mmCIF file of C-alpha atoms in Angstrom:
data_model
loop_
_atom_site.group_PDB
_atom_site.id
_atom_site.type_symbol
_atom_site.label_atom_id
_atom_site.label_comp_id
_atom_site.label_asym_id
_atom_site.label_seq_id
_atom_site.Cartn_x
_atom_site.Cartn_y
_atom_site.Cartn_z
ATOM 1 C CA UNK Y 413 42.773 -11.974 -10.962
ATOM 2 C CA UNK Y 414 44.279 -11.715 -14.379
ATOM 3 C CA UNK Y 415 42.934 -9.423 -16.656
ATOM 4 C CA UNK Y 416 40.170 -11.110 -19.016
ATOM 5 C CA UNK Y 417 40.516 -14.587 -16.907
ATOM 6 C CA UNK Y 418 37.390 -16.405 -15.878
ATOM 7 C CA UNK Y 419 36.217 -16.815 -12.717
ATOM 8 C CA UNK Y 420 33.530 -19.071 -11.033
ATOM 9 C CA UNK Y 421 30.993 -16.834 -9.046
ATOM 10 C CA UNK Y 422 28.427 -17.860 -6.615
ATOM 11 C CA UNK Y 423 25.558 -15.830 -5.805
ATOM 12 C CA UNK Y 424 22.978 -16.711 -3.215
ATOM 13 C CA UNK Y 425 19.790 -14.723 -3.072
ATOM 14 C CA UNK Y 426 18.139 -13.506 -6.714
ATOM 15 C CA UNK Y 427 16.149 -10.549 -5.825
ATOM 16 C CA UNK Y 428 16.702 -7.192 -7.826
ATOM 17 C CA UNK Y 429 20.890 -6.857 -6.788
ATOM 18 C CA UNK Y 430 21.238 -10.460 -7.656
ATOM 19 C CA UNK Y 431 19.842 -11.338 -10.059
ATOM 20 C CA UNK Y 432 21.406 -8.082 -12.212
ATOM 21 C CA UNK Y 433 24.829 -8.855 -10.443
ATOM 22 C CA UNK Y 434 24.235 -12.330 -12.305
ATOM 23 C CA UNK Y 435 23.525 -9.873 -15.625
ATOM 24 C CA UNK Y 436 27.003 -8.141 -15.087
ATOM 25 C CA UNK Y 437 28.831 -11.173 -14.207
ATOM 26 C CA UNK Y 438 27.580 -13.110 -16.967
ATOM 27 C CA UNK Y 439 28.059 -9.914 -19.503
ATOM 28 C CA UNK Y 440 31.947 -9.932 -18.639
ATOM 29 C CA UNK Y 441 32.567 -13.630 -19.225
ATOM 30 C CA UNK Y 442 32.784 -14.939 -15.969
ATOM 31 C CA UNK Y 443 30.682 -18.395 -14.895
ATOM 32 C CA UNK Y 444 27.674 -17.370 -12.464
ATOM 33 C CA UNK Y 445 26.035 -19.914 -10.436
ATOM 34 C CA UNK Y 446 22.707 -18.527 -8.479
ATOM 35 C CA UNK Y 447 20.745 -19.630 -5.826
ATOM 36 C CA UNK Y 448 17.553 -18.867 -4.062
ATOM 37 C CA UNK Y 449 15.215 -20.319 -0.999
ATOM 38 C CA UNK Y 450 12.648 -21.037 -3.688
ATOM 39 C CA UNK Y 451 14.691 -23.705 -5.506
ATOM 40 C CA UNK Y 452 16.156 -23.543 -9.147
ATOM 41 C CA UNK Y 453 12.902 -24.156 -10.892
ATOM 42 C CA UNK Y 454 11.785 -20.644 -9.874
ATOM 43 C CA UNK Y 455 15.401 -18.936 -11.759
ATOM 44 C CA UNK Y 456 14.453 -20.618 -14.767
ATOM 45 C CA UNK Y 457 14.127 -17.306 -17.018
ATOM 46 C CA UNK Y 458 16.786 -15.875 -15.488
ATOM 47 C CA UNK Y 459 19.240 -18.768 -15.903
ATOM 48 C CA UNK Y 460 18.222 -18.437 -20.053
ATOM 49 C CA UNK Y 461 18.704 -14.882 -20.128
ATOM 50 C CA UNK Y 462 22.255 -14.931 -18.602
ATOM 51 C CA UNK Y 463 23.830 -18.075 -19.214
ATOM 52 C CA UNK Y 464 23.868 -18.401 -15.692
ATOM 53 C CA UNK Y 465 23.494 -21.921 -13.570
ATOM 54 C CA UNK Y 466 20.168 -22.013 -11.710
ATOM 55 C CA UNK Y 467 21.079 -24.441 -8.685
ATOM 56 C CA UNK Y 468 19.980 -24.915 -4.947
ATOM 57 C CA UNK Y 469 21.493 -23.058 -2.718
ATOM 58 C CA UNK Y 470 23.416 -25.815 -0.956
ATOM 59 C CA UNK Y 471 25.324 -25.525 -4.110
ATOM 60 C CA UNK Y 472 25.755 -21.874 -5.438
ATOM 61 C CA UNK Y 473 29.348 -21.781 -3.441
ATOM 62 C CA UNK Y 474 30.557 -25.232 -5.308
ATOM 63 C CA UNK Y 475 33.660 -24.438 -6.785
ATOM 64 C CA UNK Y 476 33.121 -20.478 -6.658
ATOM 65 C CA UNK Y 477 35.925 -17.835 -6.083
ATOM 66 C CA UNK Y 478 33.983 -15.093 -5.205
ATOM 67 C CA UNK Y 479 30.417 -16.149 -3.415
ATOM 68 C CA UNK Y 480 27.468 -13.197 -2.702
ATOM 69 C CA UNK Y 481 25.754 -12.955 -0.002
ATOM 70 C CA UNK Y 482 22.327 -11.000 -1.219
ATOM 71 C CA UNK Y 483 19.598 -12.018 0.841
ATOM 72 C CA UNK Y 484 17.691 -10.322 3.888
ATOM 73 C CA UNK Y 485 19.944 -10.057 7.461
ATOM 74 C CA UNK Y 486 17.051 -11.706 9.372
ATOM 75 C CA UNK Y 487 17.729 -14.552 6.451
ATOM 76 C CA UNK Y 488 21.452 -14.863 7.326
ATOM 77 C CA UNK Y 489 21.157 -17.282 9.957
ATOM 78 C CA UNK Y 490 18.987 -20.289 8.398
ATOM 79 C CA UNK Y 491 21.296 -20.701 5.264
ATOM 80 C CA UNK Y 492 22.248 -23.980 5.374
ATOM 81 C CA UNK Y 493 25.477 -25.341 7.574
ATOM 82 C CA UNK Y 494 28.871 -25.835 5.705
ATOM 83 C CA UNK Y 495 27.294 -23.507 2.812
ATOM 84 C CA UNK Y 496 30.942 -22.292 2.026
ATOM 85 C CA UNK Y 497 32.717 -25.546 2.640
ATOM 86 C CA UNK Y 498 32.451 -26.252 -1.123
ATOM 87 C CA UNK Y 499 34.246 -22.869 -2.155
ATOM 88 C CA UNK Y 500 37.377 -22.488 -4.206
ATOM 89 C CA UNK Y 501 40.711 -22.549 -1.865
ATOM 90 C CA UNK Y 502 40.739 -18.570 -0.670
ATOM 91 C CA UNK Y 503 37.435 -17.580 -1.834
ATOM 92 C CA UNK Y 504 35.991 -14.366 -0.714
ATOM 93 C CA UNK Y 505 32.379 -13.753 0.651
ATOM 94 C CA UNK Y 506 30.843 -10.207 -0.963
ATOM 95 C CA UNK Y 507 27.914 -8.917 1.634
ATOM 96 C CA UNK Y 508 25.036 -6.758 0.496
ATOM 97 C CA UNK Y 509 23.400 -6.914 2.984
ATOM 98 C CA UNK Y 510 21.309 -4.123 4.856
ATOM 99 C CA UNK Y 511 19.766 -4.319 8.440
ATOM 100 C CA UNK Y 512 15.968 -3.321 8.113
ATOM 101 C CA UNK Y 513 14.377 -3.547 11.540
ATOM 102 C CA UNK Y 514 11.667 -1.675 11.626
ATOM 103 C CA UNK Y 515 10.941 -2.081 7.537
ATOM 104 C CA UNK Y 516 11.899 -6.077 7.572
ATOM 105 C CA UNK Y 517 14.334 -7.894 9.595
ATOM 106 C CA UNK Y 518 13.597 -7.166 13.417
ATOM 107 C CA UNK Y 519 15.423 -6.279 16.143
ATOM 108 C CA UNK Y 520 19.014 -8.045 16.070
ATOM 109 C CA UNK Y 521 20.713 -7.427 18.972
ATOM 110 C CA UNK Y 522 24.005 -7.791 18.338
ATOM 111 C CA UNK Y 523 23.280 -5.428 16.243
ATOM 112 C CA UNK Y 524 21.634 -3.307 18.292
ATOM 113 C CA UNK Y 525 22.602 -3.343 21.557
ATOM 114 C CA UNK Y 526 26.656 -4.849 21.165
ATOM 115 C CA UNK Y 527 27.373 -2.505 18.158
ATOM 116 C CA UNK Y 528 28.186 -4.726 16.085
ATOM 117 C CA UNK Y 529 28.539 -3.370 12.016
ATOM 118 C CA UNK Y 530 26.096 -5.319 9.775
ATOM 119 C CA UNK Y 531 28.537 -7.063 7.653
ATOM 120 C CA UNK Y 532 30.616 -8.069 10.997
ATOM 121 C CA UNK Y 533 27.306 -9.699 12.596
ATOM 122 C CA UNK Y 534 26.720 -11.160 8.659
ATOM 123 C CA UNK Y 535 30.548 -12.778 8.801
ATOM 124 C CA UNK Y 536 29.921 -14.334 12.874
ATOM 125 C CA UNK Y 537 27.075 -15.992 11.041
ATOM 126 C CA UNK Y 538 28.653 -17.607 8.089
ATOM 127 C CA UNK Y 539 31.576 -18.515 9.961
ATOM 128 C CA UNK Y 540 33.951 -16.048 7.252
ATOM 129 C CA UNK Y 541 34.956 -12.941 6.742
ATOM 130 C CA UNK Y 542 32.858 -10.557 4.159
ATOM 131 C CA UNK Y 543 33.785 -7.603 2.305
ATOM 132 C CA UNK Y 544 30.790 -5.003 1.956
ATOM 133 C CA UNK Y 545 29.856 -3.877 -1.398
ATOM 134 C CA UNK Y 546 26.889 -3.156 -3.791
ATOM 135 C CA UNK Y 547 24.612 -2.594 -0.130
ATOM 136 C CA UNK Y 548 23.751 1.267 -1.015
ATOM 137 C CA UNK Y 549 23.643 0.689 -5.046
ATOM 138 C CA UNK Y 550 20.693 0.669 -6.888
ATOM 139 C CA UNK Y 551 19.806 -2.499 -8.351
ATOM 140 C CA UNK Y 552 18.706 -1.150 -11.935
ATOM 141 C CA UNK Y 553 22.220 1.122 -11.875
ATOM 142 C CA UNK Y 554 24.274 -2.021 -11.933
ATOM 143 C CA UNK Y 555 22.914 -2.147 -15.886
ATOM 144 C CA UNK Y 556 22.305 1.539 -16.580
ATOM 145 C CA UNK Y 557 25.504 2.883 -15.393
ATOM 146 C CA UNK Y 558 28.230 1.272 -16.112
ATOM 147 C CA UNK Y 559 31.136 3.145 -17.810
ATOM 148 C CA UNK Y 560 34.585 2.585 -18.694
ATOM 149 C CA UNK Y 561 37.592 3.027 -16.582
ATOM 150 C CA UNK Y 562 38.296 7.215 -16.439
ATOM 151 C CA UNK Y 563 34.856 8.490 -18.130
ATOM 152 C CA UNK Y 564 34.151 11.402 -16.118
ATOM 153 C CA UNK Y 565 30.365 10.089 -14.990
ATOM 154 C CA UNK Y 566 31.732 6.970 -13.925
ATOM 155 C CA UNK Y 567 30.346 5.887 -9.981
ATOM 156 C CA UNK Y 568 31.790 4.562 -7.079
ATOM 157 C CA UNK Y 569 30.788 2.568 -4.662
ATOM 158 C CA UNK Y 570 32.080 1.854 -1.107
ATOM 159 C CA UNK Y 571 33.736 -1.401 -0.204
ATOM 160 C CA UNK Y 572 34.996 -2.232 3.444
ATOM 161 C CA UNK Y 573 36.354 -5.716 4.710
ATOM 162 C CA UNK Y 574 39.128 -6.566 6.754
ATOM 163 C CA UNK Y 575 40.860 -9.312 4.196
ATOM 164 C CA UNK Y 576 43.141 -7.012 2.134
ATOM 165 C CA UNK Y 577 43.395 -9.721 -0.790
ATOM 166 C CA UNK Y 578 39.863 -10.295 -0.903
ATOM 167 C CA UNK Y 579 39.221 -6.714 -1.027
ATOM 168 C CA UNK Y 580 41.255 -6.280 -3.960
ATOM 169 C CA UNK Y 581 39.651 -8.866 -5.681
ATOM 170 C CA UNK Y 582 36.206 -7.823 -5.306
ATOM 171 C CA UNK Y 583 37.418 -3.909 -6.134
ATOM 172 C CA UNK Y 584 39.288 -5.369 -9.218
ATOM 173 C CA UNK Y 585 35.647 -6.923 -10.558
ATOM 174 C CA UNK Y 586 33.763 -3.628 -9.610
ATOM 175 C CA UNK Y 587 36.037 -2.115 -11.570
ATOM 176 C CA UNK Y 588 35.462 -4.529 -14.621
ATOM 177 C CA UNK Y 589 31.845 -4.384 -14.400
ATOM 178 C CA UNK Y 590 31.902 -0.935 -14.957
ATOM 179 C CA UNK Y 591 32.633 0.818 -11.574
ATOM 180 C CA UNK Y 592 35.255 2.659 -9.500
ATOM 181 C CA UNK Y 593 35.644 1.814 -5.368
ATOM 182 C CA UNK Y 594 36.494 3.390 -2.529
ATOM 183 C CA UNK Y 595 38.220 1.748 -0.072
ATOM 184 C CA UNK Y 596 35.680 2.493 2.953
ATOM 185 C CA UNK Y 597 38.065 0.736 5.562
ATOM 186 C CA UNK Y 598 37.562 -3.398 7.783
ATOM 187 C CA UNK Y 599 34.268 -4.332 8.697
ATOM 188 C CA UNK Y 600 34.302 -1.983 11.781
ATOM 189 C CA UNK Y 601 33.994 0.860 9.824
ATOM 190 C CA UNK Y 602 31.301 -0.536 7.242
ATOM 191 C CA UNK Y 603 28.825 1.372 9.534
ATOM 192 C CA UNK Y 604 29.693 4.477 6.996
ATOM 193 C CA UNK Y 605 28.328 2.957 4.231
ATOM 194 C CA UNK Y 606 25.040 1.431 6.458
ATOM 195 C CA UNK Y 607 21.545 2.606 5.517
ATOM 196 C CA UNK Y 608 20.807 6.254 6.774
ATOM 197 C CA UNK Y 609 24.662 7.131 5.737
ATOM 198 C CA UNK Y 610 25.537 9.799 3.311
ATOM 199 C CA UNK Y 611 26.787 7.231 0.950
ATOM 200 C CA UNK Y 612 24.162 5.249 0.836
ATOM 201 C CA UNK Y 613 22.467 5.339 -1.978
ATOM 202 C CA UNK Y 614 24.679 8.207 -3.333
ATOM 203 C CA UNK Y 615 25.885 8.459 -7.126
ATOM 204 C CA UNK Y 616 28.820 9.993 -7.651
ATOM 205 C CA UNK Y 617 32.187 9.342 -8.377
ATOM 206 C CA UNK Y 618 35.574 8.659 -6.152
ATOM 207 C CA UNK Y 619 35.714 12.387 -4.821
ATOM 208 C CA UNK Y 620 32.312 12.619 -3.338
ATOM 209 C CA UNK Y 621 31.850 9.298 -2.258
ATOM 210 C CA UNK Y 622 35.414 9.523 -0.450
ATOM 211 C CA UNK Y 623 34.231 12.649 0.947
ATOM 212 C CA UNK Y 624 30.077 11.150 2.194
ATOM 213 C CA UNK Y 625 32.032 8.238 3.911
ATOM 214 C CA UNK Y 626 34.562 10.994 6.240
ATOM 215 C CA UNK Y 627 31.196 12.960 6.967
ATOM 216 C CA UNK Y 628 28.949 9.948 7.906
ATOM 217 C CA UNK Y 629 28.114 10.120 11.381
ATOM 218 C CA UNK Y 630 28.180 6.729 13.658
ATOM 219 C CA UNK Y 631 24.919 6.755 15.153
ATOM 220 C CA UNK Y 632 22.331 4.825 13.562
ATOM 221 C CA UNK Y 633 19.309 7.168 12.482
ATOM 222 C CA UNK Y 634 16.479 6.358 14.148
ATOM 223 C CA UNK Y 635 14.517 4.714 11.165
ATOM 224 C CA UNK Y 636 17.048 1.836 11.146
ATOM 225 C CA UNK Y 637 17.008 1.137 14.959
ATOM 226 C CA UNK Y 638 14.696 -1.046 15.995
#
């Protein structure tokens, strides 16, 4: 995207990582629709605070160039057919999401037992590819920590997805929010940025978070297995 342009987001799911992903999008000038399973009356505040467009979800893709995935895994599956069929021509899907069986989500196994990554099981069930981001970031550090490009306490956070384009595109608006990436590889490596990895949930800059995602081991800890 061209630097300062304007960009139509769609964001379904307004818990804490989107509804202040709607804060940052909002804060940089882009237009933010948002979505949730309780209908738009419930984003009300929200919508005011942000400038943001409280609609159902059927709609939050409308239009959008970049749409966000942000709700529970064990949610994935009853969003509503053709959700995306209203997106911009070559929109890209960002995933958040986390698979929480024990804690949330039960067992999901093709997940579990066909090894499937999170984000590749997330993309079978949308019918598009994803690109993994903002999963192991803490929601309140999206509007503490952002910093400009170079300052030396600047984070980075992991993004993996198999559509090179679309990876650049959702790297380039990390990066204008207020954050540095690392490329963390297609959606068959986004296990090393899963829950129980050393990145997850890590805040540090492109060294160390290059560094967690070599040294993250592939089997699932046992308190994300079901």
């Amino acid at each position: 995207m061209a630097e300062g342009s304007v960009m139509k987001i769609g964001i379904i799911g307004a818990g804490n990582i989107g509804g202040n992903l709607a804060r940052r999008f909002t804060a940089v000038g882009h237009e933010v629709s948002i979505a949730n399973s309780r209908g738009p009356a419930t984003l009300t505040a929200l919508a005011e605070e942000t400038g943001a467009s409280a609609v159902p979800v059927e709609e939050a893709a409308r239009g959008a160039e970049i749409v966000v995935v942000t709700i529970p895994l064990k949610a994935v599956p009853g969003l509503p057919d053709g959700i995306l069929d209203g997106a911009a021509e070559g929109f890209a899907v960002i995933d958040t999401g986390n698979y929480y069986p024990q804690q949330r989500d039960g067992r999901i196994d093709a997940i579990e037992d066909d090894g499937l990554t999170e984000s590749r099981w997330t993309a079978q069930q949308i019918g598009h590819t994803v690109i993994k981001a903002f999963n192991g970031t803490y929601a309140q550090d999206l509007l503490d920590r952002p910093r400009p490009a170079g300052a030396p306490d600047r984070l980075a956070l992991p993004v993996a997805g198999d559509d090179a384009a679309a990876k650049q595109r959702v790297r380039d608006l990390i990066d204008e929010i207020g954050f540095d990436t690392v490329d963390s590889g297609g959606l068959d490596d986004s296990w090393r940025q899963q829950p129980g990895t050393p990145v997850y949930g890590f805040q540090e800059g492109v060294d160390a978070v290059t560094k967690a995602l070599a040294e993250a081991p592939q089997e699932r800890p046992a308190d994300f297995r079901a």
